[in-house]
Coordinates of C-alpha atoms in Angstrom, one line a residue:
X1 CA 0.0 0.0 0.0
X2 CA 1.3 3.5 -0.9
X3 CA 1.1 5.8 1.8
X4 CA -0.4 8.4 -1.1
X5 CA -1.4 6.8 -4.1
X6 CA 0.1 9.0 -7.4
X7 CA 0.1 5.7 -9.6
X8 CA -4.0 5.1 -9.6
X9 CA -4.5 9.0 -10.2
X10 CA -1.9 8.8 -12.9
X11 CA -3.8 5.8 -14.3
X12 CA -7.1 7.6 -14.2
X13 CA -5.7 10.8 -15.6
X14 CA -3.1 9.5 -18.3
X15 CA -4.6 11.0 -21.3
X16 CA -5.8 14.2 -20.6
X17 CA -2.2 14.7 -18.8
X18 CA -0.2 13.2 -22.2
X19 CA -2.2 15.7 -24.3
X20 CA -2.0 18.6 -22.3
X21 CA 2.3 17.6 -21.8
X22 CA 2.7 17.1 -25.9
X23 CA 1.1 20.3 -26.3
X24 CA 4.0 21.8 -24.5
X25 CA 6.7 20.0 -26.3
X26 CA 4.9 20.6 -29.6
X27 CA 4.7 24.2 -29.2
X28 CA 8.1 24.2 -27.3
X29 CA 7.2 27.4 -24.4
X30 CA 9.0 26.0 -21.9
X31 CA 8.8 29.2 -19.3
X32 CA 5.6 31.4 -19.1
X33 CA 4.0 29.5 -22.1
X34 CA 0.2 29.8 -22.8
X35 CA -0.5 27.2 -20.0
X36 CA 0.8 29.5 -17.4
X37 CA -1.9 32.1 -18.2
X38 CA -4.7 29.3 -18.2
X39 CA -4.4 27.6 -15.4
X40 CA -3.6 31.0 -13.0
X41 CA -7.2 32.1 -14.9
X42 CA -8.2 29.0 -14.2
X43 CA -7.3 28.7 -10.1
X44 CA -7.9 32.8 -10.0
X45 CA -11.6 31.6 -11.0
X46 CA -12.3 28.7 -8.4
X47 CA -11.1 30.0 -5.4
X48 CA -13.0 33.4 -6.0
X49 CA -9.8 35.6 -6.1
X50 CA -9.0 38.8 -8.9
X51 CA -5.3 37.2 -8.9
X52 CA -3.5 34.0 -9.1
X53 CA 0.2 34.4 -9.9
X54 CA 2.0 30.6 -10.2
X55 CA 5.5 30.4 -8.6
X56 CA 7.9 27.7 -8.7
X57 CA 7.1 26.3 -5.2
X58 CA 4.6 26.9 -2.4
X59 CA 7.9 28.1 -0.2
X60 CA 8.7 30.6 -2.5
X61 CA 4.7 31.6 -3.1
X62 CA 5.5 32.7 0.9
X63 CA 8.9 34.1 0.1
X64 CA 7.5 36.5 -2.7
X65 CA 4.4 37.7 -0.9
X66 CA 6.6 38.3 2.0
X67 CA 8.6 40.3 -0.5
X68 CA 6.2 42.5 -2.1
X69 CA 4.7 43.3 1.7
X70 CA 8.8 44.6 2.0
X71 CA 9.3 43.1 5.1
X72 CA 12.5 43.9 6.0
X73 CA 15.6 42.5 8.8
X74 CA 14.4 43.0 12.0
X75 CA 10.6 42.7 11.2
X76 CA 8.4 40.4 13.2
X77 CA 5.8 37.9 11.4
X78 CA 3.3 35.4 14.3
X79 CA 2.8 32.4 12.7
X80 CA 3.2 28.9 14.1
X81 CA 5.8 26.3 15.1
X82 CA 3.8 22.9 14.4
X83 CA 4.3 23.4 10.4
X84 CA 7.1 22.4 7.8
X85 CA 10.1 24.5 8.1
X86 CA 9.2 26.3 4.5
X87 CA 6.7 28.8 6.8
X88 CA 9.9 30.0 9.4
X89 CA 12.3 29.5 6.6
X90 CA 10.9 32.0 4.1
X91 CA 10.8 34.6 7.2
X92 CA 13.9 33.9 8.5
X93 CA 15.8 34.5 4.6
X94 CA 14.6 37.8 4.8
X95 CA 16.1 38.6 8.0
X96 CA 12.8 38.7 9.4
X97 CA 12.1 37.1 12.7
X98 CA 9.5 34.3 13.3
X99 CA 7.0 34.5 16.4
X100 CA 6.2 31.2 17.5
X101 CA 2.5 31.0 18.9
X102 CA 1.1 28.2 19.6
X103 CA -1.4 25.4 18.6
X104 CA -4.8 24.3 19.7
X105 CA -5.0 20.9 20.9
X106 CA -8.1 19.2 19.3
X107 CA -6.7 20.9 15.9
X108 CA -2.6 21.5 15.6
X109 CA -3.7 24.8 14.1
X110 CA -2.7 28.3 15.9
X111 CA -4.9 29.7 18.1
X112 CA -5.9 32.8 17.5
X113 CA -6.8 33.1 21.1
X114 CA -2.9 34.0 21.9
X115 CA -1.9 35.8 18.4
X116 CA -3.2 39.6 20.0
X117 CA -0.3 39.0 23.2
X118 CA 2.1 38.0 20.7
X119 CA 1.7 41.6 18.2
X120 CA 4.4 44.1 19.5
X121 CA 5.6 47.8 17.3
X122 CA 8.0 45.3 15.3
X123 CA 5.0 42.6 14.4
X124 CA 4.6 43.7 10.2
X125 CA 2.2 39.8 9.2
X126 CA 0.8 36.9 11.0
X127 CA 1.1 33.8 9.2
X128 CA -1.5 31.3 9.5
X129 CA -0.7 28.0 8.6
X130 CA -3.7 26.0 7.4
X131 CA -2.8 22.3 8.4
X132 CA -4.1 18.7 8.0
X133 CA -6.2 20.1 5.0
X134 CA -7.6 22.4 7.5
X135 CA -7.8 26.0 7.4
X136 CA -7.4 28.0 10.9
X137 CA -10.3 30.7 12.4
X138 CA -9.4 33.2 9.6
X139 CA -12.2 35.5 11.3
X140 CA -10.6 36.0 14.1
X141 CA -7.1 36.4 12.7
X142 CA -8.3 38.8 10.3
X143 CA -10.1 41.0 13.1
X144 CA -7.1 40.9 14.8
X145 CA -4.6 42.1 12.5
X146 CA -7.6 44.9 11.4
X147 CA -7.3 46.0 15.1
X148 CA -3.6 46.4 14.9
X149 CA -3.1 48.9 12.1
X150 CA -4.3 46.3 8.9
X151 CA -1.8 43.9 9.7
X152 CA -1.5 41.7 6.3
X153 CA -2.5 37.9 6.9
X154 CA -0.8 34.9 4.9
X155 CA -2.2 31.9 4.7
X156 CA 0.2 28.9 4.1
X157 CA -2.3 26.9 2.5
X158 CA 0.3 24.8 1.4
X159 CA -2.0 21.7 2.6
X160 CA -5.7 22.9 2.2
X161 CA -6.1 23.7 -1.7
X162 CA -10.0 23.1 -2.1
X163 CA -11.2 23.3 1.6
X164 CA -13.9 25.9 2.7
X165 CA -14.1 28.3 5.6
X166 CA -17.5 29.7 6.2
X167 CA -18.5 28.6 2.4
X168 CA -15.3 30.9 1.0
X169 CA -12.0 28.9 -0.4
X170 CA -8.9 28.7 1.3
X171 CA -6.1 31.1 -0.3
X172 CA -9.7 33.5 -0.6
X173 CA -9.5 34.6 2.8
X174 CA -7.2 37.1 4.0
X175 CA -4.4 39.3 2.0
X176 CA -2.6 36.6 0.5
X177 CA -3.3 32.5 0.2
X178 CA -0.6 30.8 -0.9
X179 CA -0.5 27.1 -2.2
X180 CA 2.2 24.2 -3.0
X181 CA 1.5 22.0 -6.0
X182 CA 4.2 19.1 -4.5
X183 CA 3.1 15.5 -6.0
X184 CA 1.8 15.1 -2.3
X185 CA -0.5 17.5 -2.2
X186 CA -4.3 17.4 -2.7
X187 CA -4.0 19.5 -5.6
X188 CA -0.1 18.6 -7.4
X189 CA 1.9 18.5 -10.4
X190 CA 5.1 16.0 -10.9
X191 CA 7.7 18.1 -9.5
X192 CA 7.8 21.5 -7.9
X193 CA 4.9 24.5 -7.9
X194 CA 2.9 26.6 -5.9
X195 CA 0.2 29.6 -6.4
X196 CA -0.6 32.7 -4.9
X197 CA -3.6 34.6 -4.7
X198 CA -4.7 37.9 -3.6
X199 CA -7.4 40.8 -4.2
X200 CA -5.1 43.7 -4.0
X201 CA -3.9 45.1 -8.0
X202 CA -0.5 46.5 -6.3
X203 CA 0.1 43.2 -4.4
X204 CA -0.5 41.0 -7.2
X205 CA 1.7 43.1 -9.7
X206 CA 4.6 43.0 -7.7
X207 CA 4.6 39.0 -6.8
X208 CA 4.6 39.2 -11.0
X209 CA 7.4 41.1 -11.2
X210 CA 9.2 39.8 -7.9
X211 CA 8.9 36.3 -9.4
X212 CA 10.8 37.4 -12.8
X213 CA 13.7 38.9 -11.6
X214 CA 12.0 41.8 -10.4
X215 CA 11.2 43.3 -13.7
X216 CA 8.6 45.1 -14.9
X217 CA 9.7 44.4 -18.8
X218 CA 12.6 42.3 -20.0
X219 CA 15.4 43.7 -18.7
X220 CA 14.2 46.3 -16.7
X221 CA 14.3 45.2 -12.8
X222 CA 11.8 47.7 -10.8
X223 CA 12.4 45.6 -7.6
X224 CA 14.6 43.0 -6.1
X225 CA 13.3 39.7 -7.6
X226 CA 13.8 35.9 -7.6
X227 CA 13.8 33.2 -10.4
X228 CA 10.5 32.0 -9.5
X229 CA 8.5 30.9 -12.1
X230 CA 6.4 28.0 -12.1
X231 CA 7.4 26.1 -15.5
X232 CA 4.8 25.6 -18.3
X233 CA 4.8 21.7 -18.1
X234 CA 4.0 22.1 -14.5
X235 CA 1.2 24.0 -15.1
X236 CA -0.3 21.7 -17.6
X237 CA 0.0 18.6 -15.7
X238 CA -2.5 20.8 -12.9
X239 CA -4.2 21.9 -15.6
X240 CA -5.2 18.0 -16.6
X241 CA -5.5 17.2 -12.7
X242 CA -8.5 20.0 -12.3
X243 CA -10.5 18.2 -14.6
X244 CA -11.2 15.5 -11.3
X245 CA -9.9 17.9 -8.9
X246 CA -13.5 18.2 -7.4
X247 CA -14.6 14.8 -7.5
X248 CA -11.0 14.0 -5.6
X249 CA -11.6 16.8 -3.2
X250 CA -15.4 15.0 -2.5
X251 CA -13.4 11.7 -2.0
X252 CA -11.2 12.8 0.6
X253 CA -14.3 14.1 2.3
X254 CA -15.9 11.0 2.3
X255 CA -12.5 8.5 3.5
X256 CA -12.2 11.3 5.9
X257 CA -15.7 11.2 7.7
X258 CA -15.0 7.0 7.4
X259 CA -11.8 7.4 9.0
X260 CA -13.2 9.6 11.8
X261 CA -16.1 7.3 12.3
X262 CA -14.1 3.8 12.6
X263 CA -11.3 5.8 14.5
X264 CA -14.3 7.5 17.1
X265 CA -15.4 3.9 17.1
X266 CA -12.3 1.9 18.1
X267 CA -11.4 4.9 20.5
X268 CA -8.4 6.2 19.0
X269 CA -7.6 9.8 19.6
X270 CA -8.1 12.1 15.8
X271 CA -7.2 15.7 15.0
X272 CA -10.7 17.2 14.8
X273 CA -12.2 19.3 12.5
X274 CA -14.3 22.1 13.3
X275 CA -17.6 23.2 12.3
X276 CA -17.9 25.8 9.6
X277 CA -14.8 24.7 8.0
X278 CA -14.8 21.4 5.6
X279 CA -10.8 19.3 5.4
X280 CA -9.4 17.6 2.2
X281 CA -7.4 15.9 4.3
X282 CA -4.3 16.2 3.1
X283 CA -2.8 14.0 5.8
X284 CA -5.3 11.9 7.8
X285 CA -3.5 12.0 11.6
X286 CA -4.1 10.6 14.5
X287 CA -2.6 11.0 18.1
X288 CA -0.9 8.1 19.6
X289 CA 2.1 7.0 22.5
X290 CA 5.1 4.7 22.0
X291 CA 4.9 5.9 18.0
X292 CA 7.7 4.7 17.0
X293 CA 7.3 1.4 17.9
X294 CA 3.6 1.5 16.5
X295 CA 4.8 2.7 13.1
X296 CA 7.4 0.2 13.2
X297 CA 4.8 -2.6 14.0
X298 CA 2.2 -1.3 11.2
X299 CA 5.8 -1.1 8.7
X300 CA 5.8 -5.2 9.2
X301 CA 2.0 -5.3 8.4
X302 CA 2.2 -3.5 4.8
X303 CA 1.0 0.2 6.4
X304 CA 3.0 3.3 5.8
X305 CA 2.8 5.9 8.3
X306 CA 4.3 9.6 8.6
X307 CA 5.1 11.7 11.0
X308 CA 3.9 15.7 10.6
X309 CA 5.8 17.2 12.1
X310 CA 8.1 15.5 14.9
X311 CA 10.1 18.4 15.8
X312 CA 8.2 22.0 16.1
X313 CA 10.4 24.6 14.3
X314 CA 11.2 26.2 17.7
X315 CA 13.0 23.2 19.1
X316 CA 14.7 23.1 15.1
X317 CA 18.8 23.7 15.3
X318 CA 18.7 26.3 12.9
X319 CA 15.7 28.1 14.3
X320 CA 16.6 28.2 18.2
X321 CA 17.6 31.5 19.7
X322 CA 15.3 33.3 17.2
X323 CA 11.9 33.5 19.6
X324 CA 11.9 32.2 23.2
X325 CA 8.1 31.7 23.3
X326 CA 7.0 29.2 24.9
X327 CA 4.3 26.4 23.3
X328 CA 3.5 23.6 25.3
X329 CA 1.1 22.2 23.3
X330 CA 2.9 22.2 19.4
X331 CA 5.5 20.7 21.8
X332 CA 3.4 17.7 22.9
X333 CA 1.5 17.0 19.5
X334 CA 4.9 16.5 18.0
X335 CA 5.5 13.7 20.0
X336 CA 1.8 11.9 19.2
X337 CA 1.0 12.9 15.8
X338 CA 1.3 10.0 13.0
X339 CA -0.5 10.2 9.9
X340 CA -2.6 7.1 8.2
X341 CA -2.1 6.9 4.4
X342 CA -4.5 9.0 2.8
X343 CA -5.4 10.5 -1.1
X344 CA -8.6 10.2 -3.1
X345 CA -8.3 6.7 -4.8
X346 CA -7.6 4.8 -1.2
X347 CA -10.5 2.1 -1.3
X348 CA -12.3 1.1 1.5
X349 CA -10.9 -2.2 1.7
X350 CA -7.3 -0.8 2.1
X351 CA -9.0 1.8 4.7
X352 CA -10.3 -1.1 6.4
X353 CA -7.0 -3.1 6.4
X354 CA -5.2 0.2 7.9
X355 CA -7.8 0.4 10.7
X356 CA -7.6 -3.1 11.4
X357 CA -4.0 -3.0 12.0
X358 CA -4.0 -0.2 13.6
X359 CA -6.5 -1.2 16.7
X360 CA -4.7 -5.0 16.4
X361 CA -1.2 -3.5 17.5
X362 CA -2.4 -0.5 19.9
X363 CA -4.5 -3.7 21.4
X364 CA -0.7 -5.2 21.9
X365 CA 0.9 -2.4 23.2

């Protein structure tokens, strides 16, 4: 069993993802061909947004809208510990300084409870991280940054491409969204890319020219840039994937709900999901003791696990020293978390074999 299964979605997509790659090597556009145009109309269109602007990686869809916000050395951005280091890293390049705050416990995501403590003169974003397939309470965050001067909000929807909050799209709620198209993700291509999305004209022009060099015209750089471009075959392999994207997205609704239900059933503490907000379950995690040895014991039965995340970014070599906050709780989940394979084509026979393992080696242990 794959712990996410690319080669059934492959199978079910092969020809529309052929035709759309041999229309890039016929016409031979390699970097910002026509493709790249379509599918940011395309992603622009279903999450609601005026702008999509494709990068070359969801970390550097945080880099540039960092960038075109001009944070600069010094600044202060909140955002969370329990997340892949891509979210500290990106503010951390920039000399920037990340501001851990910590997670809820039924959840993982920050709570926005502790963000307003955490705002001082220097705080210039918060940086929501939308985890699990789950997006955080974007209400909240947003009234708190409208408080404090307008304070831009990023979501790091790196993991909840298609999810809804309050019947809006994640990457549609707050200044910038911003998405990775990895091959693990609920929305990916085969290789690297990411998206970001905004309402804001002055915003959006500068991630353009931020993500070309900084220029404004060939040749002419207006701004400190990047090579950040998401390449054109890239963008057509997402463009074939869309054309299932919301049955897939409908899927991982349903194995969710099952999982929660024979999970609920057998007593096994779950990362819950709160009401308001729909998951695509872009991990499916549960909380257990002695993980290691569990994930060893379900390796001998045929089930792959993961772990995300086992070390929270403030307890990270390279990120200690930078923000002595304290969080208990990110701390603890890091220890329990293990993730259950998980992505739309999973059957319910191989959902029932990963249950049944699971509750026949906790039972041992």
């Amino acid at each position: 069993m794959d712990f996410i299964d690319l080669k059934t979605q492959y199978a079910a997509l092969r020809d529309p993802i052929q035709q759309r790659m041999q229309r890039v090597l016929d016409h031979g556009q390699y970097i910002m061909g026509p493709e790249v145009a379509e599918l940011e109309t395309a992603l622009a269109a279903r999450t609601g947004t005026a702008h999509c602007i494709t990068v070359s990686s969801g970390t550097e869809a945080l880099l540039i809208s960092l960038m075109a916000l001009g944070i600069q050395p010094g600044d202060e951005v909140i955002t969370t510990p329990f997340t892949f280091a891509a979210t500290a890293e990106v503010i951390a390049l920039l000399g920037a300084v990340p501001v851990w705050v910590d997670v809820e416990e039924d959840t993982g995501l920050i709570d926005a409870n502790l963000i307003e403590a955490a705002i001082t003169p220097k705080t210039k974003a918060i940086m929501p991280v939308s985890l699990y397939g789950q997006v955080p309470d974007m209400d909240a965050i947003n009234a708190i940054a409208a408080a404090h001067g307008n304070l831009p909000v990023i979501e790091d929807a790196a993991q909840s491409f298609g999810a809804r909050y309050h019947d809006r799209e994640s990457c549609n709620l707050s200044t910038f969204g911003c998405t990775s198209f990895f091959p693990s993700k609920p929305l990916g291509c085969y290789g690297d890319g990411g998206a970001i999305f905004t309402h804001d004209d002055a915003l959006a022009q500068a991630c353009r020219e931020i993500r070309i060099h900084g220029q404004s015209k060939r040749y002419t750089h207006t701004r400190i840039g990047v090579g950040g471009r998401m390449d054109t075959l890239q963008c057509a392999i997402v463009l074939a994937k869309l054309e299932r994207f919301a049955w897939e997205v409908q899927q991982r609704m349903q194995l969710g709900q099952a999982y929660n239900a024979l999970c609920d059933a057998a007593g096994i503490p779950r990362m819950q999901q709160r009401e308001g907000r729909t998951s695509v379950f872009a991990q499916y995690t549960v909380r257990v003791s002695q993980r290691e040895q569990l994930q060893e014991q379900l390796k001998a039965a045929g089930i792959p696990t993961a772990v995300h995340y086992p070390i929270p970014m403030n307890q990270q070599p390279a990120y200690q020293g930078l923000c002595d906050r304290p969080t208990p709780v990110a701390d603890r989940l890091a220890t329990e978390v293990m993730s259950l394979p998980m992505s739309a084509d999973l059957t319910q026979a191989q959902q029932q074999q990963v249950m049944q393992a699971l509750t026949s080696v906790l039972s041992n242990t």
